Amino acid sequence: MKPPLSAGKIEREYWEKIDEKNIPSHVAIIMDGNGRWAKKRGLSRIKGHKAGAKAIENALDSALHLGVKVITVYAFSTENWIRPEYEVSVLMTLLFQFLKLQRKKLREKNIKLSVIGDRSKLPEFVNREIEKALEETRKNNALVFNIALNYGGRADIVNGVKKIVEEGIDASTITEELFSKYLYTSELPDPDLLIRTSGELRVSNFLLWQIAYSELYFTDVLWPDFDTIEMLKAIIDYQKRERRFGGTGGI
Ligand code: IPE
Ligand code: IPE
Ligand code: MG
């Protein structure tokens, strides 16, 4: 694939390895390791989260140039509320600032914002900013930037079941396809590639239903260090996989 004009010499070599006919449509990312990144530098965890927020913009730009259609980032899990109150409140403030700063950029880059998770538990000032960004980017169509906020894969499924019961849907009509329509991701395709940074080999309650046939990519790189080259490495690895979906792969 042709590199973007901004790419330096080393980065260009990675871009040239990318097969533009085999780009994952949906890339989901568990952005982990902000705390460890900060600790390594003798900084507070908060500084790590700030550096992590910067890495998101980079991921969006690479996704745009790659032609990825949806990028989902795990920003706050249903379990993250158990962190110290101060850290939770800083994460919420950073999210607010990030959205405020990105609103114009998302518009200019033709990126549509989407949010999955239970927003009712988020502070009002965050929800207001989300609402504005959703509204302003509603018609954009180059890339969907989907943020998982107060999201849990199990909560997603339970929530879907509740809606189905509330609507009085007949059990005999429930199929996997119908059930998918009751999940937070009803409008989105399943992820083709799931990336987790920072070396942990687990999914931590992320998109449990949706990753049934996703290709998994784990890297030791901590999220704030996940730059364009790291993203390209993940895509190159993905392009070497043989996706079988339960078939024989022609062997
Ligand atoms: C990921 O980084 C960001 C969020 C969960 C919000 P962490 O804060 O989990 O960083 P580590 O895992 O402690 O290094
Ligand atoms: C997963 O990271 C959640 C997010 C990236 C938002 P965690 O750091 O919360 O996950 P565990 O606790 O290591 O499994
Ligand atoms: Mg973590």
PDB file of C-alpha atoms and ligand atoms in Angstrom:
ATOM      1  CA  MET A   1       0.000   0.000   0.000  1.00  0.00           C
ATOM      2  CA  LYS A   2       1.156   3.526  -0.703  1.00  0.00           C
ATOM      3  CA  PRO A   3       2.415   5.247   2.471  1.00  0.00           C
ATOM      4  CA  PRO A   4       0.929   8.565   3.591  1.00  0.00           C
ATOM      5  CA  LEU A   5       3.092  11.604   2.768  1.00  0.00           C
ATOM      6  CA  SER A   6       3.879  12.120   6.452  1.00  0.00           C
ATOM      7  CA  ALA A   7       5.550   8.700   6.828  1.00  0.00           C
ATOM      8  CA  GLY A   8       9.265   8.544   7.616  1.00  0.00           C
ATOM      9  CA  LYS A   9      11.661   6.069   5.975  1.00  0.00           C
ATOM     10  CA  ILE A  10      11.151   3.121   8.365  1.00  0.00           C
ATOM     11  CA  GLU A  11       7.394   3.600   8.508  1.00  0.00           C
ATOM     12  CA  ARG A  12       7.228   3.611   4.709  1.00  0.00           C
ATOM     13  CA  GLU A  13       8.719   0.122   4.591  1.00  0.00           C
ATOM     14  CA  TYR A  14       5.859  -1.179   6.752  1.00  0.00           C
ATOM     15  CA  TRP A  15       3.207   0.530   4.648  1.00  0.00           C
ATOM     16  CA  GLU A  16       4.664  -1.068   1.558  1.00  0.00           C
ATOM     17  CA  LYS A  17       4.163  -4.522   3.092  1.00  0.00           C
ATOM     18  CA  ILE A  18       0.418  -3.977   3.507  1.00  0.00           C
ATOM     19  CA  ASP A  19      -1.883  -5.735   1.043  1.00  0.00           C
ATOM     20  CA  GLU A  20      -4.647  -3.235   0.389  1.00  0.00           C
ATOM     21  CA  LYS A  21      -7.019  -6.003  -0.711  1.00  0.00           C
ATOM     22  CA  ASN A  22      -7.015  -7.648   2.726  1.00  0.00           C
ATOM     23  CA  ILE A  23      -7.706  -4.863   5.193  1.00  0.00           C
ATOM     24  CA  PRO A  24      -9.764  -5.802   8.295  1.00  0.00           C
ATOM     25  CA  SER A  25     -13.076  -3.927   8.202  1.00  0.00           C
ATOM     26  CA  HIS A  26     -13.363  -3.720  11.971  1.00  0.00           C
ATOM     27  CA  VAL A  27     -10.388  -3.465  14.324  1.00  0.00           C
ATOM     28  CA  ALA A  28     -11.092  -3.612  18.071  1.00  0.00           C
ATOM     29  CA  ILE A  29      -8.437  -2.586  20.583  1.00  0.00           C
ATOM     30  CA  ILE A  30      -8.001  -3.276  24.305  1.00  0.00           C
ATOM     31  CA  MET A  31      -5.851  -0.262  25.123  1.00  0.00           C
ATOM     32  CA  ASP A  32      -3.945  -1.576  28.120  1.00  0.00           C
ATOM     33  CA  GLY A  33      -0.745  -0.563  29.887  1.00  0.00           C
ATOM     34  CA  ASN A  34      -1.092   3.175  30.588  1.00  0.00           C
ATOM     35  CA  GLY A  35      -0.297   2.658  34.282  1.00  0.00           C
ATOM     36  CA  ARG A  36       2.798   0.544  33.594  1.00  0.00           C
ATOM     37  CA  TRP A  37       4.012   3.004  30.962  1.00  0.00           C
ATOM     38  CA  ALA A  38       3.906   5.768  33.584  1.00  0.00           C
ATOM     39  CA  LYS A  39       5.461   3.618  36.323  1.00  0.00           C
ATOM     40  CA  LYS A  40       8.440   2.806  34.092  1.00  0.00           C
ATOM     41  CA  ARG A  41       9.089   6.530  33.820  1.00  0.00           C
ATOM     42  CA  GLY A  42       8.490   7.339  37.483  1.00  0.00           C
ATOM     43  CA  LEU A  43       5.316   9.236  36.582  1.00  0.00           C
ATOM     44  CA  SER A  44       1.786   9.099  38.030  1.00  0.00           C
ATOM     45  CA  ARG A  45      -0.788   6.758  36.444  1.00  0.00           C
ATOM     46  CA  ILE A  46      -2.628   9.892  35.355  1.00  0.00           C
ATOM     47  CA  LYS A  47       0.281  10.882  33.103  1.00  0.00           C
ATOM     48  CA  GLY A  48       0.030   7.416  31.580  1.00  0.00           C
ATOM     49  CA  HIS A  49      -3.635   7.944  30.767  1.00  0.00           C
ATOM     50  CA  LYS A  50      -2.812  11.314  29.175  1.00  0.00           C
ATOM     51  CA  ALA A  51      -0.181   9.675  26.970  1.00  0.00           C
ATOM     52  CA  GLY A  52      -2.712   6.938  26.175  1.00  0.00           C
ATOM     53  CA  ALA A  53      -5.241   9.480  24.931  1.00  0.00           C
ATOM     54  CA  LYS A  54      -2.656  10.781  22.426  1.00  0.00           C
ATOM     55  CA  ALA A  55      -2.107   7.282  21.056  1.00  0.00           C
ATOM     56  CA  ILE A  56      -5.805   7.089  20.128  1.00  0.00           C
ATOM     57  CA  GLU A  57      -5.512   9.929  17.617  1.00  0.00           C
ATOM     58  CA  ASN A  58      -2.618   8.131  15.988  1.00  0.00           C
ATOM     59  CA  ALA A  59      -4.611   4.898  15.741  1.00  0.00           C
ATOM     60  CA  LEU A  60      -7.462   6.798  14.081  1.00  0.00           C
ATOM     61  CA  ASP A  61      -5.143   8.301  11.477  1.00  0.00           C
ATOM     62  CA  SER A  62      -3.603   4.921  10.632  1.00  0.00           C
ATOM     63  CA  ALA A  63      -7.065   3.344  10.404  1.00  0.00           C
ATOM     64  CA  LEU A  64      -8.197   6.090   8.034  1.00  0.00           C
ATOM     65  CA  HIS A  65      -5.248   5.640   5.711  1.00  0.00           C
ATOM     66  CA  LEU A  66      -5.569   1.843   5.832  1.00  0.00           C
ATOM     67  CA  GLY A  67      -9.222   2.016   4.866  1.00  0.00           C
ATOM     68  CA  VAL A  68     -10.444   0.277   8.025  1.00  0.00           C
ATOM     69  CA  LYS A  69     -14.191   0.925   8.344  1.00  0.00           C
ATOM     70  CA  VAL A  70     -14.670   0.636  12.115  1.00  0.00           C
ATOM     71  CA  ILE A  71     -12.242   1.021  14.983  1.00  0.00           C
ATOM     72  CA  THR A  72     -13.502   0.169  18.476  1.00  0.00           C
ATOM     73  CA  VAL A  73     -11.456   1.125  21.522  1.00  0.00           C
ATOM     74  CA  TYR A  74     -12.031  -0.189  25.042  1.00  0.00           C
ATOM     75  CA  ALA A  75     -11.761   2.970  27.126  1.00  0.00           C
ATOM     76  CA  PHE A  76     -13.565   2.060  30.364  1.00  0.00           C
ATOM     77  CA  SER A  77     -14.908  -1.307  31.468  1.00  0.00           C
ATOM     78  CA  THR A  78     -17.824  -2.072  33.793  1.00  0.00           C
ATOM     79  CA  GLU A  79     -15.139  -3.286  36.218  1.00  0.00           C
ATOM     80  CA  ASN A  80     -12.974  -0.146  36.056  1.00  0.00           C
ATOM     81  CA  TRP A  81     -15.264   1.586  38.600  1.00  0.00           C
ATOM     82  CA  ILE A  82     -13.448  -0.343  41.356  1.00  0.00           C
ATOM     83  CA  ARG A  83     -10.317   1.777  40.745  1.00  0.00           C
ATOM     84  CA  PRO A  84      -9.560   4.585  43.227  1.00  0.00           C
ATOM     85  CA  GLU A  85     -12.141   7.353  42.984  1.00  0.00           C
ATOM     86  CA  TYR A  86      -9.491   9.876  41.962  1.00  0.00           C
ATOM     87  CA  GLU A  87      -8.315   7.771  39.009  1.00  0.00           C
ATOM     88  CA  VAL A  88     -11.897   7.221  37.841  1.00  0.00           C
ATOM     89  CA  SER A  89     -12.641  10.938  37.998  1.00  0.00           C
ATOM     90  CA  VAL A  90      -9.455  11.793  36.084  1.00  0.00           C
ATOM     91  CA  LEU A  91     -10.332   9.217  33.413  1.00  0.00           C
ATOM     92  CA  MET A  92     -13.749  10.849  33.015  1.00  0.00           C
ATOM     93  CA  THR A  93     -12.204  14.314  32.764  1.00  0.00           C
ATOM     94  CA  LEU A  94      -9.650  13.118  30.212  1.00  0.00           C
ATOM     95  CA  LEU A  95     -12.432  11.599  28.177  1.00  0.00           C
ATOM     96  CA  PHE A  96     -14.311  14.884  28.270  1.00  0.00           C
ATOM     97  CA  GLN A  97     -11.215  16.820  27.171  1.00  0.00           C
ATOM     98  CA  PHE A  98     -10.425  14.280  24.476  1.00  0.00           C
ATOM     99  CA  LEU A  99     -13.902  14.574  22.967  1.00  0.00           C
ATOM    100  CA  LYS A 100     -13.873  18.340  23.166  1.00  0.00           C
ATOM    101  CA  LEU A 101     -10.514  18.474  21.392  1.00  0.00           C
ATOM    102  CA  GLN A 102     -11.366  15.823  18.825  1.00  0.00           C
ATOM    103  CA  ARG A 103     -14.821  17.074  17.837  1.00  0.00           C
ATOM    104  CA  LYS A 104     -13.527  19.411  15.131  1.00  0.00           C
ATOM    105  CA  LYS A 105     -10.878  16.938  13.967  1.00  0.00           C
ATOM    106  CA  LEU A 106     -13.439  14.158  13.625  1.00  0.00           C
ATOM    107  CA  ARG A 107     -15.557  16.469  11.498  1.00  0.00           C
ATOM    108  CA  GLU A 108     -12.617  17.433   9.298  1.00  0.00           C
ATOM    109  CA  LYS A 109     -11.517  13.824   8.877  1.00  0.00           C
ATOM    110  CA  ASN A 110     -15.051  12.613   8.093  1.00  0.00           C
ATOM    111  CA  ILE A 111     -15.029  10.249  11.105  1.00  0.00           C
ATOM    112  CA  LYS A 112     -18.304   9.232  12.732  1.00  0.00           C
ATOM    113  CA  LEU A 113     -18.342   8.792  16.498  1.00  0.00           C
ATOM    114  CA  SER A 114     -20.194   5.922  18.113  1.00  0.00           C
ATOM    115  CA  VAL A 115     -20.382   4.884  21.783  1.00  0.00           C
ATOM    116  CA  ILE A 116     -21.208   1.462  23.232  1.00  0.00           C
ATOM    117  CA  GLY A 117     -21.854   0.661  26.893  1.00  0.00           C
ATOM    118  CA  ASP A 118     -24.138   1.938  29.631  1.00  0.00           C
ATOM    119  CA  ARG A 119     -23.921   5.714  29.400  1.00  0.00           C
ATOM    120  CA  SER A 120     -26.432   6.285  32.200  1.00  0.00           C
ATOM    121  CA  LYS A 121     -23.678   5.858  34.810  1.00  0.00           C
ATOM    122  CA  LEU A 122     -21.328   8.416  33.230  1.00  0.00           C
ATOM    123  CA  PRO A 123     -21.101  11.955  34.634  1.00  0.00           C
ATOM    124  CA  GLU A 124     -23.441  14.461  33.041  1.00  0.00           C
ATOM    125  CA  PHE A 125     -20.607  16.659  31.681  1.00  0.00           C
ATOM    126  CA  VAL A 126     -19.176  13.667  29.804  1.00  0.00           C
ATOM    127  CA  ASN A 127     -22.562  12.668  28.405  1.00  0.00           C
ATOM    128  CA  ARG A 128     -23.211  16.195  27.153  1.00  0.00           C
ATOM    129  CA  GLU A 129     -19.909  16.204  25.256  1.00  0.00           C
ATOM    130  CA  ILE A 130     -20.625  12.745  23.817  1.00  0.00           C
ATOM    131  CA  GLU A 131     -24.039  13.931  22.659  1.00  0.00           C
ATOM    132  CA  LYS A 132     -22.519  16.936  20.872  1.00  0.00           C
ATOM    133  CA  ALA A 133     -19.844  14.868  19.133  1.00  0.00           C
ATOM    134  CA  LEU A 134     -22.374  12.188  18.113  1.00  0.00           C
ATOM    135  CA  GLU A 135     -24.650  14.805  16.620  1.00  0.00           C
ATOM    136  CA  GLU A 136     -21.892  16.689  14.797  1.00  0.00           C
ATOM    137  CA  THR A 137     -20.359  13.583  13.234  1.00  0.00           C
ATOM    138  CA  ARG A 138     -23.599  11.711  12.519  1.00  0.00           C
ATOM    139  CA  LYS A 139     -23.354  11.977   8.732  1.00  0.00           C
ATOM    140  CA  ASN A 140     -19.633  11.193   8.426  1.00  0.00           C
ATOM    141  CA  ASN A 141     -18.693   8.036   6.604  1.00  0.00           C
ATOM    142  CA  ALA A 142     -14.931   7.568   6.180  1.00  0.00           C
ATOM    143  CA  LEU A 143     -14.515   5.656   9.450  1.00  0.00           C
ATOM    144  CA  VAL A 144     -16.591   4.789  12.520  1.00  0.00           C
ATOM    145  CA  PHE A 145     -14.742   5.563  15.742  1.00  0.00           C
ATOM    146  CA  ASN A 146     -16.514   3.465  18.341  1.00  0.00           C
ATOM    147  CA  ILE A 147     -15.672   4.015  22.021  1.00  0.00           C
ATOM    148  CA  ALA A 148     -16.577   1.351  24.596  1.00  0.00           C
ATOM    149  CA  LEU A 149     -17.460   3.216  27.776  1.00  0.00           C
ATOM    150  CA  ASN A 150     -18.741   1.570  30.916  1.00  0.00           C
ATOM    151  CA  TYR A 151     -18.842  -1.434  28.620  1.00  0.00           C
ATOM    152  CA  GLY A 152     -18.782  -5.105  29.597  1.00  0.00           C
ATOM    153  CA  GLY A 153     -19.358  -8.041  27.274  1.00  0.00           C
ATOM    154  CA  ARG A 154     -21.544  -9.796  29.828  1.00  0.00           C
ATOM    155  CA  ALA A 155     -23.536  -6.627  30.551  1.00  0.00           C
ATOM    156  CA  ASP A 156     -24.013  -6.250  26.774  1.00  0.00           C
ATOM    157  CA  ILE A 157     -25.542  -9.741  26.565  1.00  0.00           C
ATOM    158  CA  VAL A 158     -27.702  -9.353  29.693  1.00  0.00           C
ATOM    159  CA  ASN A 159     -28.917  -5.997  28.416  1.00  0.00           C
ATOM    160  CA  GLY A 160     -29.852  -7.597  25.091  1.00  0.00           C
ATOM    161  CA  VAL A 161     -31.783 -10.377  26.839  1.00  0.00           C
ATOM    162  CA  LYS A 162     -33.691  -7.797  28.905  1.00  0.00           C
ATOM    163  CA  LYS A 163     -34.719  -5.863  25.797  1.00  0.00           C
ATOM    164  CA  ILE A 164     -35.875  -9.045  24.076  1.00  0.00           C
ATOM    165  CA  VAL A 165     -37.974 -10.041  27.101  1.00  0.00           C
ATOM    166  CA  GLU A 166     -39.398  -6.519  27.442  1.00  0.00           C
ATOM    167  CA  GLU A 167     -40.466  -6.571  23.813  1.00  0.00           C
ATOM    168  CA  GLY A 168     -42.188  -9.916  24.356  1.00  0.00           C
ATOM    169  CA  ILE A 169     -40.306 -11.543  21.454  1.00  0.00           C
ATOM    170  CA  ASP A 170     -41.417 -15.137  20.896  1.00  0.00           C
ATOM    171  CA  ALA A 171     -38.641 -17.569  21.923  1.00  0.00           C
ATOM    172  CA  SER A 172     -39.031 -19.612  18.737  1.00  0.00           C
ATOM    173  CA  THR A 173     -38.108 -16.580  16.621  1.00  0.00           C
ATOM    174  CA  ILE A 174     -34.812 -15.849  18.420  1.00  0.00           C
ATOM    175  CA  THR A 175     -31.797 -16.528  16.226  1.00  0.00           C
ATOM    176  CA  GLU A 176     -28.157 -15.475  16.503  1.00  0.00           C
ATOM    177  CA  GLU A 177     -28.814 -12.855  13.864  1.00  0.00           C
ATOM    178  CA  LEU A 178     -31.796 -11.435  15.745  1.00  0.00           C
ATOM    179  CA  PHE A 179     -29.923 -11.479  19.051  1.00  0.00           C
ATOM    180  CA  SER A 180     -27.047  -9.492  17.493  1.00  0.00           C
ATOM    181  CA  LYS A 181     -29.534  -6.731  16.790  1.00  0.00           C
ATOM    182  CA  TYR A 182     -30.130  -6.334  20.530  1.00  0.00           C
ATOM    183  CA  LEU A 183     -26.473  -5.785  21.383  1.00  0.00           C
ATOM    184  CA  TYR A 184     -24.789  -2.384  21.656  1.00  0.00           C
ATOM    185  CA  THR A 185     -22.991  -3.218  18.407  1.00  0.00           C
ATOM    186  CA  SER A 186     -26.202  -3.815  16.423  1.00  0.00           C
ATOM    187  CA  GLU A 187     -25.107  -1.389  13.703  1.00  0.00           C
ATOM    188  CA  LEU A 188     -21.545  -2.680  13.411  1.00  0.00           C
ATOM    189  CA  PRO A 189     -19.903  -5.732  11.824  1.00  0.00           C
ATOM    190  CA  ASP A 190     -18.064  -8.141  14.160  1.00  0.00           C
ATOM    191  CA  PRO A 191     -14.375  -7.305  14.666  1.00  0.00           C
ATOM    192  CA  ASP A 192     -12.015  -9.005  12.190  1.00  0.00           C
ATOM    193  CA  LEU A 193      -9.025  -8.238  14.365  1.00  0.00           C
ATOM    194  CA  LEU A 194      -8.775  -7.796  18.143  1.00  0.00           C
ATOM    195  CA  ILE A 195      -5.579  -6.189  19.426  1.00  0.00           C
ATOM    196  CA  ARG A 196      -4.517  -6.157  23.074  1.00  0.00           C
ATOM    197  CA  THR A 197      -1.474  -4.202  24.170  1.00  0.00           C
ATOM    198  CA  SER A 198       0.741  -4.579  27.278  1.00  0.00           C
ATOM    199  CA  GLY A 199       1.266  -8.332  27.242  1.00  0.00           C
ATOM    200  CA  GLU A 200      -1.832  -9.544  29.094  1.00  0.00           C
ATOM    201  CA  LEU A 201      -3.322 -12.598  27.428  1.00  0.00           C
ATOM    202  CA  ARG A 202      -6.993 -12.107  28.269  1.00  0.00           C
ATOM    203  CA  VAL A 203     -10.071 -10.371  26.910  1.00  0.00           C
ATOM    204  CA  SER A 204     -11.217  -8.714  30.167  1.00  0.00           C
ATOM    205  CA  ASN A 205     -14.930  -8.810  29.370  1.00  0.00           C
ATOM    206  CA  PHE A 206     -14.633  -7.072  25.984  1.00  0.00           C
ATOM    207  CA  LEU A 207     -17.045  -7.860  23.107  1.00  0.00           C
ATOM    208  CA  LEU A 208     -17.509 -11.476  24.185  1.00  0.00           C
ATOM    209  CA  TRP A 209     -20.238 -12.318  21.685  1.00  0.00           C
ATOM    210  CA  GLN A 210     -18.756 -10.325  18.824  1.00  0.00           C
ATOM    211  CA  ILE A 211     -15.227 -11.801  18.845  1.00  0.00           C
ATOM    212  CA  ALA A 212     -16.379 -15.377  18.145  1.00  0.00           C
ATOM    213  CA  TYR A 213     -14.273 -15.516  14.951  1.00  0.00           C
ATOM    214  CA  SER A 214     -11.990 -12.497  15.355  1.00  0.00           C
ATOM    215  CA  GLU A 215      -8.265 -12.924  14.843  1.00  0.00           C
ATOM    216  CA  LEU A 216      -6.440 -12.134  18.100  1.00  0.00           C
ATOM    217  CA  TYR A 217      -3.212 -10.146  18.256  1.00  0.00           C
ATOM    218  CA  PHE A 218      -1.309  -9.634  21.500  1.00  0.00           C
ATOM    219  CA  THR A 219       1.705  -7.377  21.853  1.00  0.00           C
ATOM    220  CA  ASP A 220       3.939  -6.470  24.810  1.00  0.00           C
ATOM    221  CA  VAL A 221       3.985  -2.838  23.667  1.00  0.00           C
ATOM    222  CA  LEU A 222       2.252  -0.596  26.217  1.00  0.00           C
ATOM    223  CA  TRP A 223      -0.677   1.398  24.860  1.00  0.00           C
ATOM    224  CA  PRO A 224       0.976   4.884  24.917  1.00  0.00           C
ATOM    225  CA  ASP A 225       3.812   3.424  22.784  1.00  0.00           C
ATOM    226  CA  PHE A 226       1.432   1.869  20.248  1.00  0.00           C
ATOM    227  CA  ASP A 227       2.294   4.017  17.229  1.00  0.00           C
ATOM    228  CA  THR A 228       1.646   3.712  13.492  1.00  0.00           C
ATOM    229  CA  ILE A 229       4.396   1.118  13.026  1.00  0.00           C
ATOM    230  CA  GLU A 230       2.888  -1.035  15.792  1.00  0.00           C
ATOM    231  CA  MET A 231      -0.513  -0.797  14.133  1.00  0.00           C
ATOM    232  CA  LEU A 232       1.011  -1.803  10.803  1.00  0.00           C
ATOM    233  CA  LYS A 233       2.746  -4.781  12.452  1.00  0.00           C
ATOM    234  CA  ALA A 234      -0.654  -5.948  13.723  1.00  0.00           C
ATOM    235  CA  ILE A 235      -2.200  -5.609  10.266  1.00  0.00           C
ATOM    236  CA  ILE A 236       0.701  -7.422   8.590  1.00  0.00           C
ATOM    237  CA  ASP A 237       0.316 -10.255  11.106  1.00  0.00           C
ATOM    238  CA  TYR A 238      -3.441 -10.353  10.451  1.00  0.00           C
ATOM    239  CA  GLN A 239      -2.804 -10.609   6.725  1.00  0.00           C
ATOM    240  CA  LYS A 240      -0.806 -13.805   7.278  1.00  0.00           C
ATOM    241  CA  ARG A 241      -3.700 -15.539   9.035  1.00  0.00           C
ATOM    242  CA  GLU A 242      -5.945 -18.038   7.356  1.00  0.00           C
ATOM    243  CA  ARG A 243      -9.504 -17.409   8.468  1.00  0.00           C
ATOM    244  CA  ARG A 244     -11.514 -20.618   8.285  1.00  0.00           C
ATOM    245  CA  PHE A 245     -14.741 -19.907  10.186  1.00  0.00           C
ATOM    246  CA  GLY A 246     -15.017 -23.604  10.956  1.00  0.00           C
ATOM    247  CA  GLY A 247     -14.370 -24.735   7.383  1.00  0.00           C
ATOM    248  CA  THR A 248     -11.444 -26.747   6.068  1.00  0.00           C
ATOM    249  CA  GLY A 249      -9.550 -23.889   4.470  1.00  0.00           C
ATOM    250  CA  GLY A 250      -9.478 -25.887   1.267  1.00  0.00           C
ATOM    251  CA  ILE A 251      -7.080 -28.562   2.606  1.00  0.00           C
TER     252      ILE A 251
HETATM  253  C1  IPE B   1      -5.567   0.981  30.335  1.00  0.00           C
HETATM  254  O1  IPE B   1      -4.433   1.154  31.092  1.00  0.00           O
HETATM  255  C2  IPE B   1      -6.527   2.125  30.464  1.00  0.00           C
HETATM  256  C3  IPE B   1      -7.772   1.804  31.199  1.00  0.00           C
HETATM  257  C4  IPE B   1      -8.103   0.649  31.694  1.00  0.00           C
HETATM  258  C5  IPE B   1      -8.673   2.908  31.368  1.00  0.00           C
HETATM  259  P1  IPE B   1      -4.352   0.672  32.592  1.00  0.00           P
HETATM  260  O2  IPE B   1      -4.754   1.788  33.481  1.00  0.00           O
HETATM  261  O3  IPE B   1      -5.131  -0.576  32.788  1.00  0.00           O
HETATM  262  O4  IPE B   1      -2.794   0.401  32.733  1.00  0.00           O
HETATM  263  P2  IPE B   1      -2.093  -0.777  33.514  1.00  0.00           P
HETATM  264  O5  IPE B   1      -2.719  -2.056  33.076  1.00  0.00           O
HETATM  265  O6  IPE B   1      -2.305  -0.519  34.971  1.00  0.00           O
HETATM  266  O7  IPE B   1      -0.652  -0.678  33.120  1.00  0.00           O
HETATM  267  C1  IPE B   2      -9.190  -3.643  30.186  1.00  0.00           C
HETATM  268  O1  IPE B   2      -8.052  -3.297  30.878  1.00  0.00           O
HETATM  269  C2  IPE B   2     -10.137  -2.476  30.154  1.00  0.00           C
HETATM  270  C3  IPE B   2      -9.730  -1.361  29.316  1.00  0.00           C
HETATM  271  C4  IPE B   2      -8.682  -1.321  28.541  1.00  0.00           C
HETATM  272  C5  IPE B   2     -10.620  -0.239  29.360  1.00  0.00           C
HETATM  273  P1  IPE B   2      -7.903  -3.576  32.442  1.00  0.00           P
HETATM  274  O2  IPE B   2      -6.552  -3.089  32.806  1.00  0.00           O
HETATM  275  O3  IPE B   2      -9.051  -3.003  33.168  1.00  0.00           O
HETATM  276  O4  IPE B   2      -7.999  -5.161  32.503  1.00  0.00           O
HETATM  277  P2  IPE B   2      -7.432  -6.206  33.555  1.00  0.00           P
HETATM  278  O5  IPE B   2      -7.888  -5.766  34.910  1.00  0.00           O
HETATM  279  O6  IPE B   2      -5.939  -6.185  33.434  1.00  0.00           O
HETATM  280  O7  IPE B   2      -7.995  -7.522  33.126  1.00  0.00           O
HETATM  281 MG    MG B   3      -4.678  -2.545  32.722  1.00  0.00          MG
END
